Coordinates of C-alpha atoms and ligand atoms in Angstrom, one line a residue:
X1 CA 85.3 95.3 93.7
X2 CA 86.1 95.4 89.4
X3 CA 88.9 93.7 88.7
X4 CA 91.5 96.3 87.0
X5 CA 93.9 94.5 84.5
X6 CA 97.4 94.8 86.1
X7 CA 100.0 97.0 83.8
X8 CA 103.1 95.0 82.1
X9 CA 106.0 94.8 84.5
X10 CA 107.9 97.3 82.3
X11 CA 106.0 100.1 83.1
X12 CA 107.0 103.3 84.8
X13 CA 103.4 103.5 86.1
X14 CA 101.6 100.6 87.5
X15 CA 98.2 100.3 88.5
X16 CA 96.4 97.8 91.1
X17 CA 93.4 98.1 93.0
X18 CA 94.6 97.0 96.3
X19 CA 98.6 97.1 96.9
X20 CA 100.0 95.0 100.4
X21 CA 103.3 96.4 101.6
X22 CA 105.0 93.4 103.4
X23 CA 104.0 89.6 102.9
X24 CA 104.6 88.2 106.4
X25 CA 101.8 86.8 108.2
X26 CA 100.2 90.2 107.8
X27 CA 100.2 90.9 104.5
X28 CA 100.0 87.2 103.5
X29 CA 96.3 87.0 105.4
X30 CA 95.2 90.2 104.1
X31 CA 96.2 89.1 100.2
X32 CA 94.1 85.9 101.2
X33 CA 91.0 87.7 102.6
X34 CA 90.6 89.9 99.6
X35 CA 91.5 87.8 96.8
X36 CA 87.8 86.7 96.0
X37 CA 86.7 90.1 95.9
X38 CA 88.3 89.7 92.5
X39 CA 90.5 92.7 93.1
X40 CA 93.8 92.7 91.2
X41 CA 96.5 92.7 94.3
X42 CA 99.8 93.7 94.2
X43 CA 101.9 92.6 97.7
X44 CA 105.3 93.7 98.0
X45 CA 108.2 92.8 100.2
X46 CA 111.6 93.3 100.4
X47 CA 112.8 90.0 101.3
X48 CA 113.9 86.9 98.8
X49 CA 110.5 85.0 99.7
X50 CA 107.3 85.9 101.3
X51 CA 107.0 85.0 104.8
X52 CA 108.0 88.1 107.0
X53 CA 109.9 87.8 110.2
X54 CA 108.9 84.5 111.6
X55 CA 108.4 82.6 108.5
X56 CA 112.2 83.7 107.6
X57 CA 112.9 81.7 104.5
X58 CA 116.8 80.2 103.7
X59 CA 119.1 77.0 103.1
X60 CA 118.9 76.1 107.2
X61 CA 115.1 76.1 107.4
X62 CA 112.2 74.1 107.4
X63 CA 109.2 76.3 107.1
X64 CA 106.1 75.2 109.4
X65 CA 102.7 73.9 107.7
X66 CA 101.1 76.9 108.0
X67 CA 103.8 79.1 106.5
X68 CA 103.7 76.9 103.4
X69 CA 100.1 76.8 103.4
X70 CA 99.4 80.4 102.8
X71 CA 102.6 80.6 100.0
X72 CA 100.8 78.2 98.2
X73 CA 97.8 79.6 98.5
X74 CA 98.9 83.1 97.7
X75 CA 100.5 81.4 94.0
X76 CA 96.8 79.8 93.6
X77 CA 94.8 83.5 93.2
X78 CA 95.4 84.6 89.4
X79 CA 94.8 88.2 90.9
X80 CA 97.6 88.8 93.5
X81 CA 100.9 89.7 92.3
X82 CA 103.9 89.1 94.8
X83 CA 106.6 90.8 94.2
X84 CA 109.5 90.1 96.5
X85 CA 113.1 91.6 96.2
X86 CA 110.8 94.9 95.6
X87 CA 111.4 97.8 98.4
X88 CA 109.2 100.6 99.0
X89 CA 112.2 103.3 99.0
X90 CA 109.5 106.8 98.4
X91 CA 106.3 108.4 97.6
X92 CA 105.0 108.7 93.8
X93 CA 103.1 111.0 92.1
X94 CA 99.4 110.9 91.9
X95 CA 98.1 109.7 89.0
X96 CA 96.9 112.5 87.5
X97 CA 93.4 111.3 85.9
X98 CA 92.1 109.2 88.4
X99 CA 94.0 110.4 91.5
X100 CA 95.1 107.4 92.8
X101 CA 98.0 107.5 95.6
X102 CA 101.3 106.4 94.6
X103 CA 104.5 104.8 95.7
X104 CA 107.8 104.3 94.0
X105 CA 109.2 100.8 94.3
X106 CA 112.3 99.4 93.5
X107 CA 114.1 95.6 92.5
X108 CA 117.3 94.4 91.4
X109 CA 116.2 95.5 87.9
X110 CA 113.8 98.6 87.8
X111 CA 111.6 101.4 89.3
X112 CA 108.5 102.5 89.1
X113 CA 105.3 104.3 90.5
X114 CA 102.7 101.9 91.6
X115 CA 99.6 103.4 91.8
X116 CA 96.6 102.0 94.1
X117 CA 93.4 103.7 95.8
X118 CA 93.7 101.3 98.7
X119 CA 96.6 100.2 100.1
X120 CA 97.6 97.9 103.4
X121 CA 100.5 98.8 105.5
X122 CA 102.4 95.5 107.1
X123 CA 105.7 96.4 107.2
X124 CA 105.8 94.6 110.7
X125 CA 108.0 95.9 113.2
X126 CA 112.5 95.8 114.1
X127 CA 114.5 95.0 116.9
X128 CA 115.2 97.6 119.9
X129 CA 118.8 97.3 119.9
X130 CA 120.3 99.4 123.1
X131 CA 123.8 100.8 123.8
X132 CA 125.9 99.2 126.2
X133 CA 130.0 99.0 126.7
X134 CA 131.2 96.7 123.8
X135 CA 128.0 96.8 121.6
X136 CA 129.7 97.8 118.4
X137 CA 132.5 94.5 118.9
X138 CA 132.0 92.2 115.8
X139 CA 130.0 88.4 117.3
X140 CA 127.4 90.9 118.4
X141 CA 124.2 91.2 116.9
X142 CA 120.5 91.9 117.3
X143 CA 118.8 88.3 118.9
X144 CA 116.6 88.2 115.7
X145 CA 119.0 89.5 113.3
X146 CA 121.1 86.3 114.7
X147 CA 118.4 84.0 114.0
X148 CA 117.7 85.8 110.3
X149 CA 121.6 85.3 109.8
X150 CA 121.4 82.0 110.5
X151 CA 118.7 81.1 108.5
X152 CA 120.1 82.5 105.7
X153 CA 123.2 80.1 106.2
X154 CA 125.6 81.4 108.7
X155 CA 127.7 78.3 110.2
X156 CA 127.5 78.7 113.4
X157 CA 128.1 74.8 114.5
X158 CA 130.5 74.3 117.6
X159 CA 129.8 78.2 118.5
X160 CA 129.1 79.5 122.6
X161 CA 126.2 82.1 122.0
X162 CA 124.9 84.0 124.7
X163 CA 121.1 85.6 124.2
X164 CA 120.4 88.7 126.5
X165 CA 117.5 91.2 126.4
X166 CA 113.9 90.3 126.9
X167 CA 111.3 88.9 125.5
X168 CA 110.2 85.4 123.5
X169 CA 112.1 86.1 120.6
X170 CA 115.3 85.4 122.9
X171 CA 113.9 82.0 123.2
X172 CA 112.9 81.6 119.6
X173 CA 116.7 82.7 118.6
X174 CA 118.1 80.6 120.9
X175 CA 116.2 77.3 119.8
X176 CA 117.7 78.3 116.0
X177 CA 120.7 78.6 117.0
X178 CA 120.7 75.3 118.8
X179 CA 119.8 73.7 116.1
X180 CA 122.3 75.3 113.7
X181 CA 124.6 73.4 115.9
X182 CA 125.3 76.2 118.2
X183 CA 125.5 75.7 122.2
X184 CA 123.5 78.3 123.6
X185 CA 125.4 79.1 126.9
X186 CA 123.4 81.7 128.5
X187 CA 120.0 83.5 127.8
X188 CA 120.5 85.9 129.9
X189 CA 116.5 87.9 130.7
X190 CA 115.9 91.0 132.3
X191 CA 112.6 90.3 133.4
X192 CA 111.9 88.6 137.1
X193 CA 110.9 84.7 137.5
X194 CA 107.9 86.3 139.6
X195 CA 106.7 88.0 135.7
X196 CA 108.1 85.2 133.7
X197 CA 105.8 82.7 136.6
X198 CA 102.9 85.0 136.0
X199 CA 102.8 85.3 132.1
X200 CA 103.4 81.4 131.8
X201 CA 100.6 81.3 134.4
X202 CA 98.5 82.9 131.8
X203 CA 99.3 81.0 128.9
X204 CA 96.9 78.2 129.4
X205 CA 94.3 80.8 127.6
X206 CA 96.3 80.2 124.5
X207 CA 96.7 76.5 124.6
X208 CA 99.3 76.6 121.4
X209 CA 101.4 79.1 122.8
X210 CA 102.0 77.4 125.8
X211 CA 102.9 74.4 123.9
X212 CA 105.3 76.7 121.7
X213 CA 106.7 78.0 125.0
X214 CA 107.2 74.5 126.5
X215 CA 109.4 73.8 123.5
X216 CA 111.4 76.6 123.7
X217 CA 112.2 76.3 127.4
X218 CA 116.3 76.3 127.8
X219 CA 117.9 75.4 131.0
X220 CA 120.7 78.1 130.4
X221 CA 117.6 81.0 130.8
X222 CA 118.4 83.0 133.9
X223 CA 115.6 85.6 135.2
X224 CA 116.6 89.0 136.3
X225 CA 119.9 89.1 134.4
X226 CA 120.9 91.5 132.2
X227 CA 124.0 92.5 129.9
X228 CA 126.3 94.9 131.4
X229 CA 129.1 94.3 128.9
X230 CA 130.6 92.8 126.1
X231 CA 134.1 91.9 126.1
X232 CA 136.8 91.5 123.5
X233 CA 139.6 92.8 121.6
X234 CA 138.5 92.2 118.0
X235 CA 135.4 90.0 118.2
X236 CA 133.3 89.5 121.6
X237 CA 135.1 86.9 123.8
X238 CA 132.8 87.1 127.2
X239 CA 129.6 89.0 128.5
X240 CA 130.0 90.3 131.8
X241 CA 126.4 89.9 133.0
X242 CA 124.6 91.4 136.5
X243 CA 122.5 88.6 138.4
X244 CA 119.7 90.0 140.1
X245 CA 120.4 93.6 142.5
X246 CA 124.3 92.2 143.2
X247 CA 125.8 89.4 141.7
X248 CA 127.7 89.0 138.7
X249 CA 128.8 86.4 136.0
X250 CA 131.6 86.4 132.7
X251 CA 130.6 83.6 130.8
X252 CA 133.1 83.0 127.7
X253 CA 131.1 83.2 124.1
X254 CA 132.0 83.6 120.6
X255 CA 129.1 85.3 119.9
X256 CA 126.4 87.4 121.9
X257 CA 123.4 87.8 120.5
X258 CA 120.5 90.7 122.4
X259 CA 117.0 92.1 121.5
X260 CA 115.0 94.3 124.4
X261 CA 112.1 94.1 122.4
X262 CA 110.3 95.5 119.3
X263 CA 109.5 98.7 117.6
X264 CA 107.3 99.1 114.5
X265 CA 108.1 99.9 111.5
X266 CA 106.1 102.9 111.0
X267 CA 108.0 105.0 107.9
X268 CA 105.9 104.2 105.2
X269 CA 103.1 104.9 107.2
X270 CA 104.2 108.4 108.7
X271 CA 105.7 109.5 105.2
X272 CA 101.6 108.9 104.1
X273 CA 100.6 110.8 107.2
X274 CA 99.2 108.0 109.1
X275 CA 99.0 109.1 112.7
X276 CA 101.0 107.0 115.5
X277 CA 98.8 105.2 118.7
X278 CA 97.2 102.7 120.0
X279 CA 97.2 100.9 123.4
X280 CA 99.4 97.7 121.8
X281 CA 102.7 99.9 120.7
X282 CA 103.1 102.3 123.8
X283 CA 101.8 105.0 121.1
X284 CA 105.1 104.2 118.4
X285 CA 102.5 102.0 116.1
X286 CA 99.9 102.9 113.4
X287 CA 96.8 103.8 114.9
X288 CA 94.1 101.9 112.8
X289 CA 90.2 101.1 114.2
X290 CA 88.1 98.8 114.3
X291 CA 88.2 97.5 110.5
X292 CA 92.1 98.4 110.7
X293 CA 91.6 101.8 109.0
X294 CA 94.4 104.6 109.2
X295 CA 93.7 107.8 109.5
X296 CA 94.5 108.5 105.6
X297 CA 91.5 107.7 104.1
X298 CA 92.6 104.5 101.8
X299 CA 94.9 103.3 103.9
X300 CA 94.7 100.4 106.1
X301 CA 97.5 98.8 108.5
X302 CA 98.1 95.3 110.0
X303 CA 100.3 93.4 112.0
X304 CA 103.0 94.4 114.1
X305 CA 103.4 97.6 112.3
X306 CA 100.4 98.6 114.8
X307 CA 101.7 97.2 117.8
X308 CA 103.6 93.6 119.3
X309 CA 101.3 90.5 119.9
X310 CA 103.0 87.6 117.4
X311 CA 102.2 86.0 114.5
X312 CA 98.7 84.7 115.6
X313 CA 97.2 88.6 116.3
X314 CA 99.3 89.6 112.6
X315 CA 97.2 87.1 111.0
X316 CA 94.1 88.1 112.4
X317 CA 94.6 91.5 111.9
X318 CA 95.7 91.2 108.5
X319 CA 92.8 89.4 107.2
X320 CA 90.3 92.1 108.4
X321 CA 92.7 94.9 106.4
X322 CA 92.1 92.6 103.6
X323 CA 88.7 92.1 104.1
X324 CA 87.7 95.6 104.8
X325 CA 90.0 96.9 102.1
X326 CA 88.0 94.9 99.4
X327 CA 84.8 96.5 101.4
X328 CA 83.4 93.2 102.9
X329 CA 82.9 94.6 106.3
X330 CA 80.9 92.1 107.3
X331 CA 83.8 89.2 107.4
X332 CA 86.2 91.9 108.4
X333 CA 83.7 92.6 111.7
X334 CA 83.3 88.8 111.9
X335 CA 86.7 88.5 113.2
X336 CA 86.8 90.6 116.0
X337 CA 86.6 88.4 118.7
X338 CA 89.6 86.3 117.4
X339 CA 91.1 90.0 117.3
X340 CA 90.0 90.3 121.0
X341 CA 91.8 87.1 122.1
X342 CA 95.1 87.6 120.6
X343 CA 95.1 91.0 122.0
X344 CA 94.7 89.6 125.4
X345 CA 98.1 87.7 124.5
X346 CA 99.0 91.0 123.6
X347 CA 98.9 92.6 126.5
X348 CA 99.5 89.8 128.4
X349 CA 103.0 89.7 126.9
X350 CA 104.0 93.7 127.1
X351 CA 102.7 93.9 130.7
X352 CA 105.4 90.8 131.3
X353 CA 108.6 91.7 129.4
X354 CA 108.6 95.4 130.5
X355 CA 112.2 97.0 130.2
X356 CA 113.5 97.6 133.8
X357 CA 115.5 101.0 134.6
X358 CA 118.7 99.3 135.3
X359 CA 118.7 98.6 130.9
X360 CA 118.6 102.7 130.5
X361 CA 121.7 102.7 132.3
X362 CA 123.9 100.4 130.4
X363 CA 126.0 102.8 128.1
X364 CA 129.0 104.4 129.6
X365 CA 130.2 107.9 128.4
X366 CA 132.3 106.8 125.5
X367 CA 130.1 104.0 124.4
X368 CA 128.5 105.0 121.1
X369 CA 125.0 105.0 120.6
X370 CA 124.5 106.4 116.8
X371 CA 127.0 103.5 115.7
X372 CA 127.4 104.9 112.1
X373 CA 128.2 108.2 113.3
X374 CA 130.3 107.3 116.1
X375 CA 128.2 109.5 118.4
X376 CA 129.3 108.7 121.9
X377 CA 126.0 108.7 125.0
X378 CA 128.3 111.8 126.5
X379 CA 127.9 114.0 123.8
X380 CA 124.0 113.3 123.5
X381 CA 123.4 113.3 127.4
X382 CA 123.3 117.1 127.3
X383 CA 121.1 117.4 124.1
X384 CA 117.4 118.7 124.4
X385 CA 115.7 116.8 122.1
X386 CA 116.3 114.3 119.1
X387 CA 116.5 117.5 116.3
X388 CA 119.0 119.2 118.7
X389 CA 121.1 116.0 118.8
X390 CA 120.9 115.7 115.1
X391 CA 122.1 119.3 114.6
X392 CA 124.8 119.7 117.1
X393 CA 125.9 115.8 116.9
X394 CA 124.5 113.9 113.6
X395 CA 123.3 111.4 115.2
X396 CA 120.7 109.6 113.3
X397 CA 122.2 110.8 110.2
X398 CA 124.4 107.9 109.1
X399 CA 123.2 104.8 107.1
X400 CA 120.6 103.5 109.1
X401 CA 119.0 107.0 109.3
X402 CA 118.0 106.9 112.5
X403 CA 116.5 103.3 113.1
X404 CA 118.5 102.0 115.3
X405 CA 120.0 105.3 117.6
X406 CA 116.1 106.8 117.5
X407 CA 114.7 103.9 119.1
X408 CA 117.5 103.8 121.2
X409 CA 117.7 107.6 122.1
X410 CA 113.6 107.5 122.3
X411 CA 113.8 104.6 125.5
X412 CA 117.4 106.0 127.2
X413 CA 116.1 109.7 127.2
X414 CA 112.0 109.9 126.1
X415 CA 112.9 111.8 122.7
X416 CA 110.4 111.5 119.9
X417 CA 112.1 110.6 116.4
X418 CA 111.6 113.0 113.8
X419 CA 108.9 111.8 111.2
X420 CA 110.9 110.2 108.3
X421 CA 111.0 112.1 104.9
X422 CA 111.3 111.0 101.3
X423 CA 113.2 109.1 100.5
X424 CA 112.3 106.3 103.0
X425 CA 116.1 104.3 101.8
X426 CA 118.3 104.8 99.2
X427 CA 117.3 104.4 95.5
X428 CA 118.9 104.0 92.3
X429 CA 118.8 107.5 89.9
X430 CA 116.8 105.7 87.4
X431 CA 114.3 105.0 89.8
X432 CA 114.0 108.4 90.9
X433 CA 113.0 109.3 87.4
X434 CA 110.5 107.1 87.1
X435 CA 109.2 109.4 89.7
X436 CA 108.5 111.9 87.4
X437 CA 104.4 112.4 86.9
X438 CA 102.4 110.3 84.6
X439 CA 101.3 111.6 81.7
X440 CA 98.0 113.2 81.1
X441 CA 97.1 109.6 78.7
X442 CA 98.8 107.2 80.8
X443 CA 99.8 104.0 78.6
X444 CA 99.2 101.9 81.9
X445 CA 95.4 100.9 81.8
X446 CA 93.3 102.4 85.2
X447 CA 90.7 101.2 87.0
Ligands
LIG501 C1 114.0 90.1 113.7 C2 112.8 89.5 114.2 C3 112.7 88.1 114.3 C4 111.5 87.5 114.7 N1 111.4 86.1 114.9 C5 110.3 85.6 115.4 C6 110.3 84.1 115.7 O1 111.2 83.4 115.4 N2 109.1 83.7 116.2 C7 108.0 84.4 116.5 O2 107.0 84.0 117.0 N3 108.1 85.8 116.2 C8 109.2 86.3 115.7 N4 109.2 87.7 115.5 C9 108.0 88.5 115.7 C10 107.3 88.4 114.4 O3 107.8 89.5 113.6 C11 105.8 88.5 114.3 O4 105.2 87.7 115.2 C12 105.3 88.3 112.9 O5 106.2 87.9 111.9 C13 104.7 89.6 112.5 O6 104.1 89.6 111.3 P1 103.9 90.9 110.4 O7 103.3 90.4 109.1 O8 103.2 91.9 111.2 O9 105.4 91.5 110.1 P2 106.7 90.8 109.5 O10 106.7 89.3 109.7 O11 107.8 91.6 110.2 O12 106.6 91.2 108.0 C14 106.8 92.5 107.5 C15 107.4 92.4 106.1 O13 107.3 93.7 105.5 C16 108.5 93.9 104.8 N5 108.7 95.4 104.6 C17 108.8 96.3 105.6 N6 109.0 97.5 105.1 C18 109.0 97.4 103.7 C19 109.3 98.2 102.6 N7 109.4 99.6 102.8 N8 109.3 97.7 101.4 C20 109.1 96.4 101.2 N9 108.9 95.5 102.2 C21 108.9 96.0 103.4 C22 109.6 93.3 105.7 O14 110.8 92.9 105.0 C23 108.8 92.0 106.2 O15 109.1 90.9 105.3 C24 110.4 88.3 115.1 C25 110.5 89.7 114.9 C26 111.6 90.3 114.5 C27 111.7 91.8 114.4

């Protein structure tokens, strides 16, 4: 692929002939694979560093090997651009000589339109946060948003956290948290010894992983436990928990910390027209095929934007959207059956952590469920469908718009979330005029 010469950072309208959106493991592979194409690549993320979810960067972390491997190696390639702090907040105007697609970025400083004819989608995936009776006290938190806060530098030393929900990333959070200097006093999962026994069982096709999940291992994990409430005045103080079909326990925290999973972060993607599927994301991911092709023509996607399966499967994934982005097919198709392995872990992992019933029946009729719009699960019990609820209740239409209550509603009641719209967050004005069309002689150089 000719190398187009990137536009000076001042300009409205930028040009590149492959643009990444998210540098975790996703984006960071797929930057890699296409680099010696000779491409001039453009990856963008929101956070301070690269590194995405996992490879969290802050003052309480050391970043493993491999994380600061493929930073360095990302600074190394004259031709990829990284620009973190940047958000993806809209769609741009097509450039109007050579066509190419558009989207209008943002930093701390500017906006502009950043043109590319190929673009890779890794904007990776959130938390499912779900409603239950004292949610909304402050010392609660999403598991991963816990770890994120304490990477960043929260002090959490001679605190009692409790972890409920399901899934490895409780484990993960846990071990940060302990060494933070936290004491990790429950982790409470939903899902049964009998599918923990029989995931672990499986782990010895994954050698590494079952080394990661031997280090993780807490002795304050409890099976078939789940939150039933969180309990303070004005910060959480206990979590009342349910222990298997009867029992009960209140164990005394200063904070509580749950996650009940994943769910992509499929905006961008929609607001492009990229159609939702796959086996990996119960449907709510990107579908892409076999060389990690959307159904936009241009547009690829990677990583856990198309489904859950860790860092190992983002990796590989993202290095065939990089691949067959620059059009070497051939070293994208190479990888396939390191794709078929970690898709096996995959799977292996859904069909263990699935969310029992009991979890859809946490929230009691005055606990809120759209937390920015104080919308209580009474009023939306009655509702048809996720527009209806938006219309008669305005849920969904608060700050978060909708990413946290249309997960939520989607698992308590099977509603589909409307497709997102421009703007995909809010933007600055000046930003929104650098919206405004090229002109016919664009001053930023094309490809
Ligand atoms: C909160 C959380 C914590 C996690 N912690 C762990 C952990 O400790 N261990 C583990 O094994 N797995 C963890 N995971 C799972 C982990 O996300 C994956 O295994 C891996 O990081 C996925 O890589 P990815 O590249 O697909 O996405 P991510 O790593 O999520 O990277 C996506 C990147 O895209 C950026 N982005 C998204 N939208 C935009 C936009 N519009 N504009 C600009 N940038 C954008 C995001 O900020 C992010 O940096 C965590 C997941 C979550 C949600």
């Amino acid at each position: 692929m000719p190398m187009t010469p990137t536009a000076p950072p001042s300009a409205p309208h930028e040009h590149c002939d492959l643009l990444i959106i998210g540098a975790g493991p996703a984006g960071m592979a797929a930057a890699l694979a296409a680099a010696p194409s000779g491409a001039s690549i453009t990856v963008v993320d929101d956070n301070p560093q690269p590194g995405g979810q996992i490879w969290r960067d802050g003052p309480q972390v050391a970043l493993p090997a491999l994380a600061q491997q493929h930073r360095s190696a990302l600074a190394q390639h004259t031709n990829i651009r990284v620009l973190t702090g940047t958000r993806v907040v809209g769609l741009g105007a097509t450039h109007p000589t050579d066509k190419a697609p558009a989207l209008l970025l943002e930093d701390a400083d500017r906006g502009w339109t950043q043109h590319s004819h190929r673009t890779v989608l890794c904007t990776g995936a959130r938390e499912l946060l779900l409603p239950f009776p004292g949610w909304t006290l402050p010392g609660v938190t999403g598991a991963g948003a816990l770890q994120a806060l304490i990477k960043a530098g929260l002090d959490v030393r001679g605190q009692r956290i409790a972890m409920a929900g399901t899934g490895p990333l409780l484990l993960a959070a846990a071990a940060t948290a302990t060494q933070a200097g936290a004491t990790v006093v429950r982790i409470a999962e939903q899902a049964s010894w009998a599918s923990l026994a029989g995931f672990a069982a499986q782990l010895s096709r994954w050698p590494a992983k079952a080394l990661q999940a031997l280090a993780l291992l807490n002795p304050h994990l409890r099976a078939s436990t789940h939150v039933l409430e969180a309990q303070g005045t004005v910060q959480v103080q206990s979590v009342r928990l349910r222990r298997g079909m009867q029992g009960e326990e209140t164990i005394a925290c200063d904070r509580l910390a749950c996650g009940f999973g994943l769910v992509p972060n499929t905006q961008l993607g929609q607001l492009l027209g990229c159609a939702l599927g796959g086996p990996l994301s119960n449907g709510q991911g990107l579908a892409v095929d076999a060389q990690m092709r959307t159904s936009v023509p241009g547009v690829y996607a990677a990583g856990e934007c198309t489904g859950f399966g860790g860092s190992e499967r983002a990796l590989v994934q993202g290095a065939m959207a990089g691949h067959a982005a620059a059009g070497q097919v051939q070293q994208a198709r190479a990888l396939r059956p390191q794709l078929a392995r970690w898709d096996g872990f995959a799977q292996a992992l859904q069909a263990s952590f699935v969310l029992n019933a009991a979890i859809n029946t946490l929230a009691r009729p005055d606990t809120l469920v759209c937390r920015c719009e104080d919308v209580p699960y009474a009023d939306l019990a009655p509702r048809q469908g996720w527009i209806d609820a938006k219309l008669h209740t305005r849920c969904g239409m608060g700050a978060c718009q909708g990413r946290i209550c249309g997960a939520a509603t989607q698992q308590l009641f099977g509603w589909t979330p409307a497709a997102p719209r421009h703007l995909l967050a809010p933007a600055r004005i000046g930003t929104l005029a650098a919206c405004t069309p090229t002109p016919a002689t664009p001053e930023a150089p094309t490809g």
